[in-house]
Short mmCIF file of C-alpha atoms in Angstrom, two decimals:
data_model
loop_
_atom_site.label_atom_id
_atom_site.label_comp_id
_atom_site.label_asym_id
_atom_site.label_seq_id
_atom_site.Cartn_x
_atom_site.Cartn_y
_atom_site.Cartn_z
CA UNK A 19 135.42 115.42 85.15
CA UNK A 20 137.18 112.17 85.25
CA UNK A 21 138.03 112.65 89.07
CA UNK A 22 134.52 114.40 90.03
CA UNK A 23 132.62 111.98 93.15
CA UNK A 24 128.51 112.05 93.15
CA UNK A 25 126.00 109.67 95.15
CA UNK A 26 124.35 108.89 97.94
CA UNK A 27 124.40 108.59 101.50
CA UNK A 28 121.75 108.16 104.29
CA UNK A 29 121.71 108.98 108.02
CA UNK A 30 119.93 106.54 109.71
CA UNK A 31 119.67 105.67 114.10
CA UNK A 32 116.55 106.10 116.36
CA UNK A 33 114.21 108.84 116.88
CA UNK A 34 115.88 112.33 118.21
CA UNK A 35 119.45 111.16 116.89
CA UNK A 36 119.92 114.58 115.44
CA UNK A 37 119.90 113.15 111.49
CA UNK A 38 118.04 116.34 110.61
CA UNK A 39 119.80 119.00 112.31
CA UNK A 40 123.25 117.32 110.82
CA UNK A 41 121.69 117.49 107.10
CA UNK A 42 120.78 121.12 107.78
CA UNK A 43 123.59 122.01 108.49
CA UNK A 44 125.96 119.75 105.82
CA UNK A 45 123.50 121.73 103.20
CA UNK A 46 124.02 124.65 104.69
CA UNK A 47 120.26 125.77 104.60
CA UNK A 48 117.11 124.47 106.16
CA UNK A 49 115.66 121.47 104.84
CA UNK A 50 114.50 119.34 107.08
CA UNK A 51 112.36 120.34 110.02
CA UNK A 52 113.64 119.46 113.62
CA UNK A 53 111.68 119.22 116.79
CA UNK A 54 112.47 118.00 120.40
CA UNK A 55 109.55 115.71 120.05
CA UNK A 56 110.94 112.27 118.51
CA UNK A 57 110.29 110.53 115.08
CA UNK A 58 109.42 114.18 113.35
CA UNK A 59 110.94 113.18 110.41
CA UNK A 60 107.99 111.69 108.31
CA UNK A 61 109.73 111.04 104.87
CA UNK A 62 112.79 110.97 103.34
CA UNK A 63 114.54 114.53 102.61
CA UNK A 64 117.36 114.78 100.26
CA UNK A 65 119.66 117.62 100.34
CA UNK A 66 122.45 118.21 98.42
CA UNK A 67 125.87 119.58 98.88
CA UNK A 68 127.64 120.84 96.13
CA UNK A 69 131.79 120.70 96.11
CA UNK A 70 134.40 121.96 93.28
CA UNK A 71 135.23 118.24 92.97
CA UNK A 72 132.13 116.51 94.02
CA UNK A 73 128.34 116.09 95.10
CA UNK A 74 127.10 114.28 97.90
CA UNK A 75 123.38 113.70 98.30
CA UNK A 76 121.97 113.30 101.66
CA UNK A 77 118.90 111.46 102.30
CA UNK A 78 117.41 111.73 105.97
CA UNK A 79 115.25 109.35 107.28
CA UNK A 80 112.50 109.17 109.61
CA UNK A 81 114.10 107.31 112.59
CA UNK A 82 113.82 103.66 113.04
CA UNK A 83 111.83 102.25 115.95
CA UNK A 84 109.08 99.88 117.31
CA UNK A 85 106.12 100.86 115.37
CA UNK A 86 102.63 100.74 117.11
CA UNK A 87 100.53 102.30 113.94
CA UNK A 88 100.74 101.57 110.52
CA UNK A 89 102.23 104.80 110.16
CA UNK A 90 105.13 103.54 111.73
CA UNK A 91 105.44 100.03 109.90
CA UNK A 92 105.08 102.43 106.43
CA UNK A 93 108.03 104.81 108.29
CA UNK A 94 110.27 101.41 108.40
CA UNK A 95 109.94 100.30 105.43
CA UNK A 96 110.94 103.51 104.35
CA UNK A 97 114.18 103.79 105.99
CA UNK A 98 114.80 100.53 104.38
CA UNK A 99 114.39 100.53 101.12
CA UNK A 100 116.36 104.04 101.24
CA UNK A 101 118.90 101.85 102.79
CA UNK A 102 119.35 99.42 99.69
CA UNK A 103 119.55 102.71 96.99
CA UNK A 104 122.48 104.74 98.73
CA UNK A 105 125.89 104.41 98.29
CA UNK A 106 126.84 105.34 102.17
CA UNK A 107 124.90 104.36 105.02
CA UNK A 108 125.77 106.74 108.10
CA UNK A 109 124.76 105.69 111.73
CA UNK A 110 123.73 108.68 114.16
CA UNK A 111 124.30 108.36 117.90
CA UNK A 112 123.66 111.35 120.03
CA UNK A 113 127.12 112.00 122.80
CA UNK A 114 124.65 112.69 125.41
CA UNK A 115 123.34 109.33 125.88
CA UNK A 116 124.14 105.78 126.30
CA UNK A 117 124.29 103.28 123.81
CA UNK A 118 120.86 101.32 123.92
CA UNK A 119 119.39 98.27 122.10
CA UNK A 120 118.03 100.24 119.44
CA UNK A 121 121.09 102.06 118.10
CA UNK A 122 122.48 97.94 118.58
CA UNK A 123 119.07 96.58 116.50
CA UNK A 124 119.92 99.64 113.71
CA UNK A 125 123.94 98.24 113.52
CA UNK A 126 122.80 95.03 112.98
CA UNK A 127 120.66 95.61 110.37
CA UNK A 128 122.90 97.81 108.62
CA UNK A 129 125.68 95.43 109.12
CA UNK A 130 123.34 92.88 107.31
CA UNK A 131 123.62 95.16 103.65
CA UNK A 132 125.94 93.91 101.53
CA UNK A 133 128.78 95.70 99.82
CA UNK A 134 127.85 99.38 101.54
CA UNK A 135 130.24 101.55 103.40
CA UNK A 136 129.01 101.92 106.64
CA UNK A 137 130.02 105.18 108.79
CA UNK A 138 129.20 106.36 112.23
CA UNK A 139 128.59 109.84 113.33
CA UNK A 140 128.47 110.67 117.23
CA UNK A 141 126.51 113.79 116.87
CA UNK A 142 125.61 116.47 120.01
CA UNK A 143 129.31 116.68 121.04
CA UNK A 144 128.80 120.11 121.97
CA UNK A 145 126.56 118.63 125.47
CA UNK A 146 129.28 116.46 126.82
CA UNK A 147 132.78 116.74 128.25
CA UNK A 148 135.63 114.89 126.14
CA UNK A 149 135.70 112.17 128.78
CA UNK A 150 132.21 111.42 128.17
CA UNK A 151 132.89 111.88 124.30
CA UNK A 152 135.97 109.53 124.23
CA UNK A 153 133.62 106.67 126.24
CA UNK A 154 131.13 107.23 123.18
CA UNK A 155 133.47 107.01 120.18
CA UNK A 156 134.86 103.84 122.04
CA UNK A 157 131.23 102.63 122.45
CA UNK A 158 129.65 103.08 118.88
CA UNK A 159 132.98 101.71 117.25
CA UNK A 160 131.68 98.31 118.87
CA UNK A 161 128.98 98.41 117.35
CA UNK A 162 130.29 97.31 113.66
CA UNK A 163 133.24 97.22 111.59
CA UNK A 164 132.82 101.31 110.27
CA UNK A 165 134.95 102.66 107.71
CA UNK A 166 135.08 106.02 110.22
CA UNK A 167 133.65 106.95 113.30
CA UNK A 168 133.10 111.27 113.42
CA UNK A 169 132.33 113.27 116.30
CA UNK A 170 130.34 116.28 115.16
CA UNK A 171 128.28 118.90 116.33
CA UNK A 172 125.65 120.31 113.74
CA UNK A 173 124.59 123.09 116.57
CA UNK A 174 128.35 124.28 117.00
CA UNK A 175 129.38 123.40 113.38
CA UNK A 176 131.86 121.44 114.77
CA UNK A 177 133.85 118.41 112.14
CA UNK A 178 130.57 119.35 109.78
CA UNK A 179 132.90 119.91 106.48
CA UNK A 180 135.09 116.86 107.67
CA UNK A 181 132.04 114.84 108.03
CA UNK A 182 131.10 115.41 103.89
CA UNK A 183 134.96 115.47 103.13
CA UNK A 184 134.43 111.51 104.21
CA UNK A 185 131.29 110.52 102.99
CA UNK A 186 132.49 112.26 99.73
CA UNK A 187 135.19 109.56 99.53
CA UNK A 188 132.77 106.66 99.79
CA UNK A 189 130.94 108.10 96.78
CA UNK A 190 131.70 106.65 93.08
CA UNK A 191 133.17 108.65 90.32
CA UNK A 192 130.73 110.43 88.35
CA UNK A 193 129.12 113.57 86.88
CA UNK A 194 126.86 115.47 89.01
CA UNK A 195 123.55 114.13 89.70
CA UNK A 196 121.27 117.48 90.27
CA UNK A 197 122.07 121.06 88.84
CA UNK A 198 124.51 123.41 90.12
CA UNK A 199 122.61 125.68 92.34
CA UNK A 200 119.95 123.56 93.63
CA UNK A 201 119.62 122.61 97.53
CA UNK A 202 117.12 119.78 97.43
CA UNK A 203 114.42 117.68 95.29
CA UNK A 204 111.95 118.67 97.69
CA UNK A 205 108.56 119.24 95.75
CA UNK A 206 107.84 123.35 97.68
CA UNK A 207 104.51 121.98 98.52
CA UNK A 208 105.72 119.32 101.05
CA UNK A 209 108.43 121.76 102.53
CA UNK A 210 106.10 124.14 103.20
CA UNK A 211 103.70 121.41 104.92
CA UNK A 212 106.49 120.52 106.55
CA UNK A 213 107.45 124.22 107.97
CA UNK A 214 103.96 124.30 109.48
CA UNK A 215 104.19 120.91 110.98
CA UNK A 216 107.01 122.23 112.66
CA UNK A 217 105.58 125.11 114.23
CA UNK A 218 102.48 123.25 115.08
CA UNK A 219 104.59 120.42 116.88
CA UNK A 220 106.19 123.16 118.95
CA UNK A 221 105.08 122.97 122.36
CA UNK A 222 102.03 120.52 122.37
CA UNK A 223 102.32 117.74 124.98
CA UNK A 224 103.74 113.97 124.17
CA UNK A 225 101.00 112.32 122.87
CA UNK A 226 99.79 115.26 120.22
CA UNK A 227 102.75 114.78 117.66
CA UNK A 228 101.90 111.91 115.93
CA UNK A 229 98.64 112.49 115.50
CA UNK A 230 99.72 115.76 113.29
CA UNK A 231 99.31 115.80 109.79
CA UNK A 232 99.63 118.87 107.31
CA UNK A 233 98.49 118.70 103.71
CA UNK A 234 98.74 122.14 101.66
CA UNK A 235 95.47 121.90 99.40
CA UNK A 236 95.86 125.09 97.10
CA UNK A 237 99.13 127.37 96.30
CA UNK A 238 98.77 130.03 94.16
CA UNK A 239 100.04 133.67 92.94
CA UNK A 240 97.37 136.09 94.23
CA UNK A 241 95.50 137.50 91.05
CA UNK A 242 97.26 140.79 89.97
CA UNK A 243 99.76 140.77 92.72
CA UNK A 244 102.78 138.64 91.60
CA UNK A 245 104.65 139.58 94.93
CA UNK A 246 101.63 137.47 96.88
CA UNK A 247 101.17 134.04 97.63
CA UNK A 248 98.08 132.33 99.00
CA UNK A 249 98.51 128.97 100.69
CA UNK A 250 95.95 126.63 101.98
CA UNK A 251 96.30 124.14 104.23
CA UNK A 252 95.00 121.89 106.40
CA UNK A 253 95.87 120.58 109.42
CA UNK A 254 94.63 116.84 110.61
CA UNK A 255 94.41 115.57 114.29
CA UNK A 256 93.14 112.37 115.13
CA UNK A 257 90.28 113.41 117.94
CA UNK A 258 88.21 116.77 118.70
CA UNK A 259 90.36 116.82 122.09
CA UNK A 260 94.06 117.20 120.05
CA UNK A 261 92.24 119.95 117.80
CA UNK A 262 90.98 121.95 120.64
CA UNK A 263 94.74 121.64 121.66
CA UNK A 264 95.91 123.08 118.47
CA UNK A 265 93.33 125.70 117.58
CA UNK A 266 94.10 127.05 121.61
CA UNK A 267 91.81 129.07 123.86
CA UNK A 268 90.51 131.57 121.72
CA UNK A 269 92.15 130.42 118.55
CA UNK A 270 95.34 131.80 119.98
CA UNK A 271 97.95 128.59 119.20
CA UNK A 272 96.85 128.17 115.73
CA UNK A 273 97.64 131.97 115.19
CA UNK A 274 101.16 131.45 116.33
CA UNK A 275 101.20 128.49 114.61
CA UNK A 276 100.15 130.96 111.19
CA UNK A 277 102.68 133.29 112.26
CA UNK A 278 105.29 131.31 112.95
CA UNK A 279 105.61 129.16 109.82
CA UNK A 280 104.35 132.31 107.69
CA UNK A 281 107.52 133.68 108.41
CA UNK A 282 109.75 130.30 107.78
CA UNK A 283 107.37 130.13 104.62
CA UNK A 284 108.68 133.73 102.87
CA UNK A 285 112.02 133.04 104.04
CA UNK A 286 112.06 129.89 101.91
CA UNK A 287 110.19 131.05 98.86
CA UNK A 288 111.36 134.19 99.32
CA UNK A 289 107.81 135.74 98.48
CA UNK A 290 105.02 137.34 100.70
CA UNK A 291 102.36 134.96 101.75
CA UNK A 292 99.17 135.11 103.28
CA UNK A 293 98.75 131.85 104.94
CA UNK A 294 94.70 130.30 105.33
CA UNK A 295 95.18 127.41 108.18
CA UNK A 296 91.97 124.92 108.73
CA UNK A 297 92.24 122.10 111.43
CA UNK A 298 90.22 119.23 110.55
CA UNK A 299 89.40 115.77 112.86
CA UNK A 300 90.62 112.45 110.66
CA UNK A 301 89.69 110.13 112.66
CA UNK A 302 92.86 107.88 114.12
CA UNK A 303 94.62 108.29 110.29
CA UNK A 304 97.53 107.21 111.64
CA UNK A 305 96.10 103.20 111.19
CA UNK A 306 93.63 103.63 108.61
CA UNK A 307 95.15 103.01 105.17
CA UNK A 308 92.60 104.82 103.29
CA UNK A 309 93.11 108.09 104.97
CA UNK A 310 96.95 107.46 104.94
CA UNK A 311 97.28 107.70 101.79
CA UNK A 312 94.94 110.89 101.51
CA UNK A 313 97.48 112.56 103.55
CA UNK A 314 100.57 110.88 101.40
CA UNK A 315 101.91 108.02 103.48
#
């Protein structure tokens, strides 16, 4: 086992970077939930990919960027004290667009850890022309002295397996860190918040997204059926505006929003579930710290 790698690395950038989609698709399953809308990601996901000769855990974090709530100060710090625990820190820059100040604020900071191997990872290559794509690679490898700069698509599956075959050789030598088998330390309660989230976020105009909050209050085997699963859950909006936005004219959005993540919901536990959704007003959660921490920030 002598020659066997396991640890760490974390995909970092700005909002919409595509850090989720890539560890979706480096795990091979779904994980992490993805949405057009920016800064979806709300906590650190770890998924792991298992190799003959090694395992490389991935930790995706919500992406870095000017915070106006406490929410987003508590997303920061977040991001980086996941930072200081990994043993490879890899940058995400989408192909599609320029290099900006905050993938330039994100290199310096990472630049600023001591002793970590630092990687970048152009991702979306599959929405630009190689001319475009060579002016990016040439871009982002001014950003920092990186030990490798990877073009990958996660939507194509393009350079994915390269990708892990170099963060795999920035990991120590060790034995495995998780069992043989097992896809993420996810608790099933938060990924299942999570898959709702995602259907919920689907859709709703700019403003709406981070005000959304799911907490699953109660999941259980239905009495005398074990091929049934009852979930509960709630979800929280900041004003009685956003939850006539969710619950829809007639109650029809929050039934597609039911519908929608049932199905995501079976496909991960692989059970049946009837799914109870409540939307609740928490008045603007998103600064108070009391209710912040009800809903696990």
């Amino acid at each position: 086992m002598s020659d066997f790698r396991a640890g760490f690395a974390c995909f970092v950038g700005r909002p919409n970077a595509g850090k989720s989609t890539l560890t979706n698709a480096l795990v091979g399953t779904k994980i992490a939930i993805t949405s057009s809308k920016p800064q979806t990601t709300r906590h650190t996901v770890r998924g792991i990919v298992h190799r003959a000769d090694a395992q490389l855990v991935l930790v995706d974090t919500p992406g870095l960027h000017k915070p106006r709530t406490l929410l987003g100060e508590r997303l920061n710090d977040l991001v980086r004290t996941t930072w200081a625990e990994v043993d490879v820190v890899a940058l995400c820059v989408p192909a599609d667009e320029p290099v900006g100040r905050g993938d330039r604020f994100i290199a310096d900071e990472i630049v600023g850890l001591k002793k970590k191997n630092l990687v970048a990872v152009v991702t979306k290559t599959d929405l630009v022309d190689k001319k475009r794509l060579a002016q990016q690679l040439l871009a982002v490898s001014e950003l920092a002295d990186f030990a490798e700069v990877v073009p990958v698509s996660a939507q194509a599956g393009d350079q994915v397996d390269l990708l892990a075959d170099l963060l795999i050789k920035y990991l120590p030598e060790s034995p495995p860190l998780y069992p043989d088998g097992e896809l993420t330390d996810e608790p099933e309660q938060v990924m299942v918040a999570e898959l709702i989230r995602e259907a919920a976020l689907e859709g709703v105009r700019d403003e709406l997204p981070h005000s959304l909050a799911v907490v699953v209050e109660e999941m259980e085997q239905r009495e005398g059926r074990d091929d049934l699963l009852d979930v509960h859950a709630t979800v929280f909006v900041e004003r009685p505006s956003q939850k006539a936005i969710v619950v829809g004219a007639g109650g029809e959005r929050i039934k597609y929003v039911g519908s929608t993540s049932r199905r995501q919901i079976e496909a991960l536990l692989g059970t049946k579930v009837f799914l109870d959704l409540r939307v609740k007003v928490a008045k603007d959660w998103q600064r108070d710290p009391r209710q912040l921490r009800r809903l696990g920030f």
